[in-house]
XYZ file of C-alpha atoms in Angstrom:
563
model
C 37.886 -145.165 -2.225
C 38.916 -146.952 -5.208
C 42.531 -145.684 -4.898
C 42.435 -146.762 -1.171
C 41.523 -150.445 -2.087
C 44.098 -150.217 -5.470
C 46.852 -149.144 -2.364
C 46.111 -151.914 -0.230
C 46.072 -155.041 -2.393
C 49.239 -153.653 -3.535
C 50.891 -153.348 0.096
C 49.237 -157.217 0.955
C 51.677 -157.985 -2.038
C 55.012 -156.395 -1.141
C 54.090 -155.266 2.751
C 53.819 -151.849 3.774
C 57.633 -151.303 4.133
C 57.633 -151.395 0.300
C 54.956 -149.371 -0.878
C 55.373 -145.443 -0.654
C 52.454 -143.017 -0.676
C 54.344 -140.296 1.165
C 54.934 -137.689 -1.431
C 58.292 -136.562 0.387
C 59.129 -140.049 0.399
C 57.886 -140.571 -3.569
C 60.035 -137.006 -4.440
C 63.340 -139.506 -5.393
C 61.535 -141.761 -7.614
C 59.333 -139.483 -9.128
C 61.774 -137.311 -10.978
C 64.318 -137.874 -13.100
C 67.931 -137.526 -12.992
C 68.071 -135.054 -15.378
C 64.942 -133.652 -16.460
C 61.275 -134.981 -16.262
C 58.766 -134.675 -12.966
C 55.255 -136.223 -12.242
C 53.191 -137.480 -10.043
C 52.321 -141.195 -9.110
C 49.527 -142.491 -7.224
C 52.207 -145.012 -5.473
C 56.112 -146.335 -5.855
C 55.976 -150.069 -5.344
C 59.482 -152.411 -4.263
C 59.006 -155.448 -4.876
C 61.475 -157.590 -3.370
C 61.218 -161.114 -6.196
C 60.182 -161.444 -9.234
C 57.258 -163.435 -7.930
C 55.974 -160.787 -6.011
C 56.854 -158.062 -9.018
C 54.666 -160.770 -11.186
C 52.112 -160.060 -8.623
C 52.026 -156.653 -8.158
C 51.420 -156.473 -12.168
C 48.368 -158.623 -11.997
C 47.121 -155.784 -9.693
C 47.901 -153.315 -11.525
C 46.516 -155.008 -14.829
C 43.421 -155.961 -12.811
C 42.723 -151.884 -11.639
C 43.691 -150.678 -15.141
C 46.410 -148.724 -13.377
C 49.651 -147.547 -15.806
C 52.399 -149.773 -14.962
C 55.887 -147.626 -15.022
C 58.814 -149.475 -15.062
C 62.033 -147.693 -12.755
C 65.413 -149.807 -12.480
C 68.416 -146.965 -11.042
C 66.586 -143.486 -12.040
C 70.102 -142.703 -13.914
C 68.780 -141.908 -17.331
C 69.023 -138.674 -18.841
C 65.828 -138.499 -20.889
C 63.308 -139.051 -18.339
C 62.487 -142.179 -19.745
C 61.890 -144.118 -16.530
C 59.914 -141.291 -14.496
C 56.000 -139.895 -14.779
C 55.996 -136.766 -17.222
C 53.587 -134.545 -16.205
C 49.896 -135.046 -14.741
C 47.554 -135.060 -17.888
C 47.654 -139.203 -17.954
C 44.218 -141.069 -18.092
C 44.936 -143.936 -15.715
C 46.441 -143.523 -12.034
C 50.120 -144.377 -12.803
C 52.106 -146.481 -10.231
C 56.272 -146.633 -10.259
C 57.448 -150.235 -9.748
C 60.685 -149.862 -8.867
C 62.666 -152.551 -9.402
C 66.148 -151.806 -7.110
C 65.477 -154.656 -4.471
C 65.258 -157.502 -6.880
C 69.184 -158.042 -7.845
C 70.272 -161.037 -8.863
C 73.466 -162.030 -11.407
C 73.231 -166.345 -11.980
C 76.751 -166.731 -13.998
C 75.858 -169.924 -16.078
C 77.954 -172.234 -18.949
C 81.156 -171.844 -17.252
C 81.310 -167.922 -16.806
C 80.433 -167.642 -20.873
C 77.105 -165.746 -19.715
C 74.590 -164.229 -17.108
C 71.560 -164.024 -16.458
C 70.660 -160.530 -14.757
C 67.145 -160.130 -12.823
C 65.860 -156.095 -13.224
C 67.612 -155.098 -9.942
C 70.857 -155.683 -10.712
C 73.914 -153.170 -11.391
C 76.357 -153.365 -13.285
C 78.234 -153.181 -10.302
C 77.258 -155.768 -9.432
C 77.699 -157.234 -12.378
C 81.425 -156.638 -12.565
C 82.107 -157.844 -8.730
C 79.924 -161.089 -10.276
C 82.130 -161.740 -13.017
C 86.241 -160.502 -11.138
C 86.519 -164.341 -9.777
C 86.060 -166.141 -13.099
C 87.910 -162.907 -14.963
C 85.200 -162.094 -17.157
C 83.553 -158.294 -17.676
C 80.623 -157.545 -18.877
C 78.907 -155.579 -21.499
C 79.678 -152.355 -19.922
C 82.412 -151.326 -18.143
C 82.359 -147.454 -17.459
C 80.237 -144.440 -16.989
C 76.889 -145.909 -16.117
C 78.231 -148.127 -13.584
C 79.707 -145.534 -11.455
C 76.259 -144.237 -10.626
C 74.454 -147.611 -10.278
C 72.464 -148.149 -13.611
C 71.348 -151.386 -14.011
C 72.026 -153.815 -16.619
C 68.119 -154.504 -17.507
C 67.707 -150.790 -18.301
C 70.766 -150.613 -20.543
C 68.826 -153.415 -22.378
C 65.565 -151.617 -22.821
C 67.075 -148.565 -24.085
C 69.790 -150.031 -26.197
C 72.664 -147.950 -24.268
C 75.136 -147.258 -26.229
C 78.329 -147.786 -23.913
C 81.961 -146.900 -25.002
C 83.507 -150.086 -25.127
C 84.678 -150.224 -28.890
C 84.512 -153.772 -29.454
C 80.994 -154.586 -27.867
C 78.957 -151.968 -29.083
C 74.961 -151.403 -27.915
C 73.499 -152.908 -25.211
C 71.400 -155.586 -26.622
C 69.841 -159.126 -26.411
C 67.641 -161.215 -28.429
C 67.042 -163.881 -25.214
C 64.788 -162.454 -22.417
C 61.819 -163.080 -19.801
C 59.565 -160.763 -19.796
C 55.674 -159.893 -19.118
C 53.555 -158.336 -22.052
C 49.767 -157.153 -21.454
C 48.491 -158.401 -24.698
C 45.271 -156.220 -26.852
C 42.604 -157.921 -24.678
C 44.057 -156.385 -21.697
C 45.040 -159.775 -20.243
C 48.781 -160.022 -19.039
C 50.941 -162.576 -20.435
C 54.901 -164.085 -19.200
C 56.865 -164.531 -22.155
C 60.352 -166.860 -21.689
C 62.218 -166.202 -24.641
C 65.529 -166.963 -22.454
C 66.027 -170.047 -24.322
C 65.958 -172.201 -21.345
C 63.170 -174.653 -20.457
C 61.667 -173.003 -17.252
C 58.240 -174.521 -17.044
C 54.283 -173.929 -18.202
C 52.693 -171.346 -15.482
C 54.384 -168.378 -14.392
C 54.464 -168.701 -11.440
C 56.746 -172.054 -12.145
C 58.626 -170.372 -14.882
C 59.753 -167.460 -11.694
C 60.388 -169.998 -9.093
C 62.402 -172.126 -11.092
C 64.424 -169.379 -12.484
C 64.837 -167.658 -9.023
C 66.314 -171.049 -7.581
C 68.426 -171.848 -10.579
C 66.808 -174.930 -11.126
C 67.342 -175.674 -14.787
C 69.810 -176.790 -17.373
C 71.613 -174.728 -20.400
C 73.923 -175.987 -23.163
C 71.306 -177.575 -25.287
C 71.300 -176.742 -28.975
C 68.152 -174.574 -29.029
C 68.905 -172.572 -26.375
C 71.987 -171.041 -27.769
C 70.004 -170.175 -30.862
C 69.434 -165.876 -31.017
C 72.227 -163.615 -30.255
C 73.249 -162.317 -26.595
C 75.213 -159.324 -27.697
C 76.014 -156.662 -31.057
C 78.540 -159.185 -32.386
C 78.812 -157.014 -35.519
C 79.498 -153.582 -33.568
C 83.333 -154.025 -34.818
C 82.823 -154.165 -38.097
C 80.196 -151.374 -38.109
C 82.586 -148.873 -36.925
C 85.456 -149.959 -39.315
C 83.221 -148.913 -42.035
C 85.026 -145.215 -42.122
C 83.048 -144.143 -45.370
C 79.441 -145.319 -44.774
C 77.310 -142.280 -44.787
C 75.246 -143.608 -41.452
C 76.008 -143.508 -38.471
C 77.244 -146.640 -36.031
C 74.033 -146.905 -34.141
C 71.034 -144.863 -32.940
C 68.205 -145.488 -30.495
C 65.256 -146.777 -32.333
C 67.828 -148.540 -35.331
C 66.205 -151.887 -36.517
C 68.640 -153.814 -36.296
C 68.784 -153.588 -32.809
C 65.251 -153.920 -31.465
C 64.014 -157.143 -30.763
C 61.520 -157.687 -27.424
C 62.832 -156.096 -24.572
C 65.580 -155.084 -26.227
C 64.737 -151.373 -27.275
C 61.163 -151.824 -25.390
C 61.551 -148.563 -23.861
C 59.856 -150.048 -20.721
C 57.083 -151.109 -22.879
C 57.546 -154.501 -21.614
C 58.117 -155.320 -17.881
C 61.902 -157.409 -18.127
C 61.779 -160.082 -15.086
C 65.568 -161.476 -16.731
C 68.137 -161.195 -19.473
C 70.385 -163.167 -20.856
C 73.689 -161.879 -21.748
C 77.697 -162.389 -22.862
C 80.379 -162.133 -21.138
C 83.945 -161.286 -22.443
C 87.587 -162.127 -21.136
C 88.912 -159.087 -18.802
C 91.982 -156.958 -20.385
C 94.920 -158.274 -18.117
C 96.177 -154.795 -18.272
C 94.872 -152.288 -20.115
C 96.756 -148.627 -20.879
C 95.713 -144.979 -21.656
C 97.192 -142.445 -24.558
C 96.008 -138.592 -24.008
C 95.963 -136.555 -26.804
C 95.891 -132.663 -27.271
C 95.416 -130.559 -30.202
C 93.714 -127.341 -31.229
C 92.800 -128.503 -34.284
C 89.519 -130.792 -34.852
C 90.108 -132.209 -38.282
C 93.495 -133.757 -37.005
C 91.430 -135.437 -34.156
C 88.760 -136.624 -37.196
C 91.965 -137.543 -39.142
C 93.318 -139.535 -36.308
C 90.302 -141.611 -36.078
C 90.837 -142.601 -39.964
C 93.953 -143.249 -39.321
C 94.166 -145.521 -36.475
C 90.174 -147.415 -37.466
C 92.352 -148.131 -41.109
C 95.963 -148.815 -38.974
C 95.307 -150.957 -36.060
C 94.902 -154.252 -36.461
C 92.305 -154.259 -33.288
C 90.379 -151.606 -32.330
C 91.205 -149.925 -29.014
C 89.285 -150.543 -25.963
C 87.580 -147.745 -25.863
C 88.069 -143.764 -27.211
C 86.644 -140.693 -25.241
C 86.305 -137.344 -26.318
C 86.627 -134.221 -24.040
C 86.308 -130.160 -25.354
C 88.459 -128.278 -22.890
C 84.675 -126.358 -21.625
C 83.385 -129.409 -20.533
C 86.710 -130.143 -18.485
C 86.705 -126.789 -16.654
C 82.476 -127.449 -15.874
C 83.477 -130.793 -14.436
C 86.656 -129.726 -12.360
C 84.657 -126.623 -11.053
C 81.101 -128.275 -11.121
C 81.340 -131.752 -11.016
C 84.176 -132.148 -8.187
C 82.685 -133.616 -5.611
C 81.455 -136.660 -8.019
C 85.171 -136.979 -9.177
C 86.363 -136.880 -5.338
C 84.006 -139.434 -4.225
C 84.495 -141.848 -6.971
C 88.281 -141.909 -6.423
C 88.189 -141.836 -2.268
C 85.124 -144.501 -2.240
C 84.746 -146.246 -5.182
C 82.033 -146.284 -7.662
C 79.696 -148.046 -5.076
C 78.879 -145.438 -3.035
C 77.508 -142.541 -4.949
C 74.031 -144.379 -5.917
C 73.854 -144.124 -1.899
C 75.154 -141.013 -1.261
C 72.942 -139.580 -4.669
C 69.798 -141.120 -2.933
C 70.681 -139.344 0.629
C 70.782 -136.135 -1.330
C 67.603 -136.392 -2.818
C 65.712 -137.286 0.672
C 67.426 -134.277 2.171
C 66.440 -131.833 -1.021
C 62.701 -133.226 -0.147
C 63.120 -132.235 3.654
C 64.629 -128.738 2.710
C 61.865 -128.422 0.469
C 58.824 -129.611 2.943
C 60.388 -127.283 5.556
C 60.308 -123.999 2.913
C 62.546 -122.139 5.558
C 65.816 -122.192 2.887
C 66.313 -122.064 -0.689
C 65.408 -125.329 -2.588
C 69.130 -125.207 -3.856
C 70.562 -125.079 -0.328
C 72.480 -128.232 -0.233
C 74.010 -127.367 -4.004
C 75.093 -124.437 -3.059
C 76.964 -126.127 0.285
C 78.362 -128.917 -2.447
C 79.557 -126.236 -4.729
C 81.288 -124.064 -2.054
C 82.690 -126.979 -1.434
C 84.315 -127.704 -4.614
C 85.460 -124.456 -4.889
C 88.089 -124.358 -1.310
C 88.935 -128.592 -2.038
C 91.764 -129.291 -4.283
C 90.900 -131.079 -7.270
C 93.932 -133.601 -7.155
C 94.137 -134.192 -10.961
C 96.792 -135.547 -12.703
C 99.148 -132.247 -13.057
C 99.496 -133.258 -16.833
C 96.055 -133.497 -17.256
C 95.610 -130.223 -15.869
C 98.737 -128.549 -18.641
C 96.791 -130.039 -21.763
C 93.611 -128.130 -20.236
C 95.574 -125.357 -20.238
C 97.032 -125.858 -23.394
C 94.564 -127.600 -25.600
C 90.779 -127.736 -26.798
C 90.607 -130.877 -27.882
C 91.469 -133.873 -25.802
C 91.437 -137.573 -26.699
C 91.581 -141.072 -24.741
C 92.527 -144.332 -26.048
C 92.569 -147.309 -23.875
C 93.558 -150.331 -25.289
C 95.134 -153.695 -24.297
C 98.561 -153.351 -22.842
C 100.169 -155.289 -25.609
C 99.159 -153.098 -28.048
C 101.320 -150.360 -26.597
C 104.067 -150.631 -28.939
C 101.988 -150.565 -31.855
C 99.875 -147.750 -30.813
C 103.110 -145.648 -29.636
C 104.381 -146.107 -33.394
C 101.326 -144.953 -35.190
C 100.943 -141.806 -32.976
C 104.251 -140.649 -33.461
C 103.900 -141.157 -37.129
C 100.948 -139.106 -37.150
C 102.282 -136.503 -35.226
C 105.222 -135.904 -36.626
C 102.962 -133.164 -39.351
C 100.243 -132.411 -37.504
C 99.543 -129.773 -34.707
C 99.281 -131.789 -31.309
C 101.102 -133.856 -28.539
C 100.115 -137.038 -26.469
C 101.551 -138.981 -23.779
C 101.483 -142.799 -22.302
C 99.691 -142.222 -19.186
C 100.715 -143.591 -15.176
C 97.980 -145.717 -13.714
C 97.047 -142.780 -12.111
C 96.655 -140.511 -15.125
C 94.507 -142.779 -16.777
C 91.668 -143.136 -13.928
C 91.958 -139.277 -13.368
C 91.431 -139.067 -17.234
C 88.244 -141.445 -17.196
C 86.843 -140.047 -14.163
C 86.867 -136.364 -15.653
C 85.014 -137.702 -18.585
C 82.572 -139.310 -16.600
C 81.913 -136.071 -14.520
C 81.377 -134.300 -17.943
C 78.002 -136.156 -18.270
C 76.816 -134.503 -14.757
C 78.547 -131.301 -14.540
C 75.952 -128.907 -16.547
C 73.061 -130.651 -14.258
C 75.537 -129.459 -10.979
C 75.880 -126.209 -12.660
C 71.879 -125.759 -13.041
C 71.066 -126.637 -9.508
C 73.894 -124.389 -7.813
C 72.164 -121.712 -10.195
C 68.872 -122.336 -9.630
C 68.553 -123.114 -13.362
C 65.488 -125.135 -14.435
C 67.144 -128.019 -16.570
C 63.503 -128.520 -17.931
C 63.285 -125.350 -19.585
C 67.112 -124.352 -20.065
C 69.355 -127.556 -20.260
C 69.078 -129.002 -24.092
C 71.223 -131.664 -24.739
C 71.537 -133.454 -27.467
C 72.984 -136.973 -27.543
C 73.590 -137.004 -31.644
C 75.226 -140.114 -33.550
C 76.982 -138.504 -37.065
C 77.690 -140.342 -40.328
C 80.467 -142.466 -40.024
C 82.142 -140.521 -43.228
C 81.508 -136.891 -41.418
C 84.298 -134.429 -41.629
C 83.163 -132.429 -38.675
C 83.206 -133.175 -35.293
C 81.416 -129.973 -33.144
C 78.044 -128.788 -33.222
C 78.604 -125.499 -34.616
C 75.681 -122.842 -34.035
C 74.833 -120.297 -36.270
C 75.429 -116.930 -34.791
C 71.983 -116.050 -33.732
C 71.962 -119.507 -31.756
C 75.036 -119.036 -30.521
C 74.032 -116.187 -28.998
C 71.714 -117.564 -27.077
C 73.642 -120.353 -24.409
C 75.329 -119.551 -21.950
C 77.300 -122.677 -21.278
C 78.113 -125.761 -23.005
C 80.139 -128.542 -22.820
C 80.699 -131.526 -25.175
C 82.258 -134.969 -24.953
C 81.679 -138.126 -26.337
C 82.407 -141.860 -27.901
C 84.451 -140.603 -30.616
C 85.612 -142.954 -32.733
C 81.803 -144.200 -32.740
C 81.332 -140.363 -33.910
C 78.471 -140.302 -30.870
C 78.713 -136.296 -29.328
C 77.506 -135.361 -25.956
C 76.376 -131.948 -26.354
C 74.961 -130.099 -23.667
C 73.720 -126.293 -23.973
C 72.347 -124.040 -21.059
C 70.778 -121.195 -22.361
C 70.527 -117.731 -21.255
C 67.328 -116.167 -19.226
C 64.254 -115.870 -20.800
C 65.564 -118.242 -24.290
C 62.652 -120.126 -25.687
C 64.467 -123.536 -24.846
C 61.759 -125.539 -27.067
C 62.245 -123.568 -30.672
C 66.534 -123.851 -29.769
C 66.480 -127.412 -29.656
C 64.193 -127.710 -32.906
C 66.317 -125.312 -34.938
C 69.416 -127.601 -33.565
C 67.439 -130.187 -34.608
C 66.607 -129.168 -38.018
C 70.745 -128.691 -38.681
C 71.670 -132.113 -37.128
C 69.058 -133.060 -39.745
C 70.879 -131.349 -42.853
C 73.709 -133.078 -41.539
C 72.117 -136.749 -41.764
C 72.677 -137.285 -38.142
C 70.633 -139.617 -35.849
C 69.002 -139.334 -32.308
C 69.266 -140.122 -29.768
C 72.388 -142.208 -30.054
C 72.481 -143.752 -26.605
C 70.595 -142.612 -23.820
C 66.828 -143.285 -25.415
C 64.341 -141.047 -26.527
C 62.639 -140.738 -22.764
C 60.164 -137.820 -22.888
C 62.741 -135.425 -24.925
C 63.131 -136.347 -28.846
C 60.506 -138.042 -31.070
C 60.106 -141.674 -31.575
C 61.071 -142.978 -35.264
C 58.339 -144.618 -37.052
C 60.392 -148.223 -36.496
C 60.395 -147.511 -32.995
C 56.859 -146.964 -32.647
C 55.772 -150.013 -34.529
C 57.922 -151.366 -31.610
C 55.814 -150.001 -28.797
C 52.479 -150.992 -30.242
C 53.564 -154.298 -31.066
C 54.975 -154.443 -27.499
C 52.368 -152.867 -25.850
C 49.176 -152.300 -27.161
C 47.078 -150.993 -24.934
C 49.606 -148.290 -24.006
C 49.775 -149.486 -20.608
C 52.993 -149.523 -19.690
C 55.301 -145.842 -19.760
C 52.464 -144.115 -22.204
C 54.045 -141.306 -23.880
C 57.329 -142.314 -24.493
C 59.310 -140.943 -27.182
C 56.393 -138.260 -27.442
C 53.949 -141.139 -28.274
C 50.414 -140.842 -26.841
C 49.681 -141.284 -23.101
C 45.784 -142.582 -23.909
C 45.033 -146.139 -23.354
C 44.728 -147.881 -26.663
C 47.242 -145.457 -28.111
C 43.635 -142.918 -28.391
């Protein structure tokens, strides 16, 4: 009874178009992309930030857990329910309805509402030729710019470094339980909530004024960071210090209404270099190199092992094919009509619960890739591959160091066509999905046997690869690695064999990522898979604390009051 009347001042908030009970209907929200699974008493959509305010005052009022969902892209589980052993019914409030991008001061910054994309971000920014924060990856499968704030994404953009803010609006339930809006935009948006929301919402305020510019809107010291070739840290970590400031780094410990963020002139053109070699130290030589060379640092450098290319061209095809034939745009939509029909397959229990992955996969295997042909030779030929993007005037300069380099050490490159480089980019964006393709054609629980580690190395390291001891070894099956690599940041994905203990692999990994002074998670946030730091938990329970909102996090508590 008291769930029935918690359900129904909730749908008098958002009507009953936006409230989901169903639990075939709840299946897409309530797991994650990549591991993590629970149950929810309800998925709220709130459709404005006035009615999101108001569906928080319910939930603060019924002592419900308030979970926070943007895009359901992450890779952690960070943003889903983790199991059923909560103390409080926990409700999803998604927040994929309430988009919004207001470009203020003359295109110089935004201010993004929870819904938004960065997508829609981009399209937002083309007419004044400005880009955001983020660029790549994340944006092809509609993650949203507020969630790349609360978990400090890591990005590959060279010169821009973490996703971070110091100026948001957000809501806070403060120790007496009572729940609070906190403007911290900068901008002078009124007393009451409810003014401070409708004023925003309309645009109806000023900028430009001396305080508000005060606190920083992006990691203006990223550059500088990464230079630093000898420091024995790494360039940044989920949970660093230096980065976590209110919603930035919250975790979904606070609920983000808007952020306030940079923007930064587009490249007019930008160009691609691939590199091969068999040889990892000349790759971890390179980066010297060119960081200590180059008078700017490139755009952006991406790492790819020759295993993770062959998972993504055999795995991962149908991602690559539907990016390049329909743009990054469509594949939230056509990853959400997947979902709905995996729930229907399921409900029905006449086929396999991996029907539809097996129909993609057979798929991929009769459809020509349509790579780039050279691409496809330094697969062939190489282990290692490398791609620099940088500013098309830097060409020359670039071209001079590389064949410098080169002209000792084992390994080739080439200038790629327009169409090399997207092929190139693409593929490395496929890496990121193609063990999770391989586990559902396989019927492979990613809970128990996908382990992946998302690992930032010192900045001085003189190894690249996560290299197993035998008896590990011996244990995967697959595994593919890629990664950010003149941030040092590694992708490493393992699936293990039958019947591996998946929980005492990843703590042994663990404990040798540890002798090697490494930190993680780099990027994607510490969800419901690693441990929070000490620094990051001061975080939450400064944040949050009555543990309200996404309890458990970073293998925190779930009680209320952090019990």
């Amino acid at each position: 009874m008291q769930h029935t009347l918690i359900l129904q001042q909730l749908g008098d908030q958002v009507g009953p178009d936006n409230l989901i009970t169903d639990s075939y209907q709840k299946a897409y929200y309530c797991k994650g992309f990549r591991v993590g699974q629970g149950d929810a008493l309800a998925v709220v959509l709130p459709e404005t930030l006035l009615q999101l305010w108001q569906v928080l005052k319910v939930c603060q009022q019924n002592d419900i857990i308030i979970l926070m969902q943007a895009s359901n892209t992450g890779v952690t589980g960070g943003s889903t329910p983790h199991g059923d052993d909560y103390d409080r019914p926990v409700v999803i409030v998604s927040t994929r309805k309430i988009k919004g991008v207001q470009v203020i001061d003359n295109a110089q910054q935004i201010i993004a509402f929870p819904g938004s994309t960065l997508t829609e971000l981009e399209t937002s920014l083309k007419p004044w030729n400005k880009e955001p924060h983020s660029v790549i990856g994340s944006s092809c499968i509609g993650a949203s710019v507020v969630g790349g704030i609360c978990n400090n994404s890591g990005g590959s953009l060279l010169q821009r470094g973490p996703a971070f803010t110091e100026k948001s609006l957000f809501a806070q339930i403060s120790d007496d339980g009572q729940l609070h809006l906190i403007n911290h935009l900068g901008i002078e948006l009124g007393k009451t909530p409810e003014e401070m929301i409708t004023r925003l919402e309309a645009g109806e305020y000023t900028t430009g004024t001396a305080p508000d510019w005060e606190g920083k809107i992006w990691a203006d010291d990223y550059a500088a960071v990464i230079k630093d070739v000898d420091a024995t840290t790494p360039t940044r970590f989920n949970g660093n210090p230096h980065y976590l400031h209110d919603s930035a780094g919250c975790a979904g410990k606070v609920i983000v209404f808007a952020v306030r963020l940079a923007t930064f002139d587009a490249t007019p053109q930008e160009d691609t270099f691939y590199i091969g070699t068999n040889d990892e130290q000349v790759l971890l030589d390179l980066r010297r190199y060119l960081i200590e060379n180059l008078e700017t640092l490139p755009i952006q450098a991406e790492y790819i092992h020759r295993n993770a290319f062959r998972l993504t061209l055999r795995y991962a095809r149908h991602m690559f094919l539907s990016i390049k034939r329909l743009g990054p745009a469509a594949l939230p939509g056509l990853m959400a009509k997947k979902a709905r029909w995996d729930a229907r397959l399921r409900k029905l229990r006449l086929l396999p619960h991996n029907t539809l992955d097996r129909l993609i996969q057979w798929g991929n295997r009769i459809t020509p890739s349509t790579v780039a042909p050279r691409l496809l030779s330094y697969h062939r030929r190489y282990e290692h591959h490398l791609m620099i993007k940088l500013a098309h005037d830097e060409v020359a300069s670039m071209s001079r160091l590389l064949t410098a380099f080169f002209a000792t050490r084992n390994g080739e490159w080439f200038h790629c066509t327009e169409e090399e480089q997207k092929d190139a980019f693409l593929v490395r964006f496929g890496v990121g999905a193609c063990t999770v393709f391989y586990c559902d054609y396989a019927g492979i629980n990613t809970n128990d046997r996908l382990i992946a580690f998302d690992v930032a190395l010192r900045r001085n390291d003189d190894q690249w690869l996560i290299r197993l001891p035998p008896e590990l070894q011996a244990q995967v099956l697959e595994d593919s690695c890629c990664g950010h690599f003149f941030c040092l940041v590694n992708h490493q994905d393992y699936i293990l064999k039958p019947g591996v203990d998946g929980a005492q692999f990843k703590a042994a990994v663990l404990a040798y990522l540890d002798q090697r002074g490494a930190k993680y998670p780099a990027e994607h946030n510490i969800g419901h898979l690693y441990h929070a730091s000490d620094e990051h938990q001061h975080h939450f329970h400064q944040l949050d604390p009555t543990n309200t909102c996404n309890p458990g996090i970073g293998k925190t508590s779930k009680k209320k009051h952090w019990a």
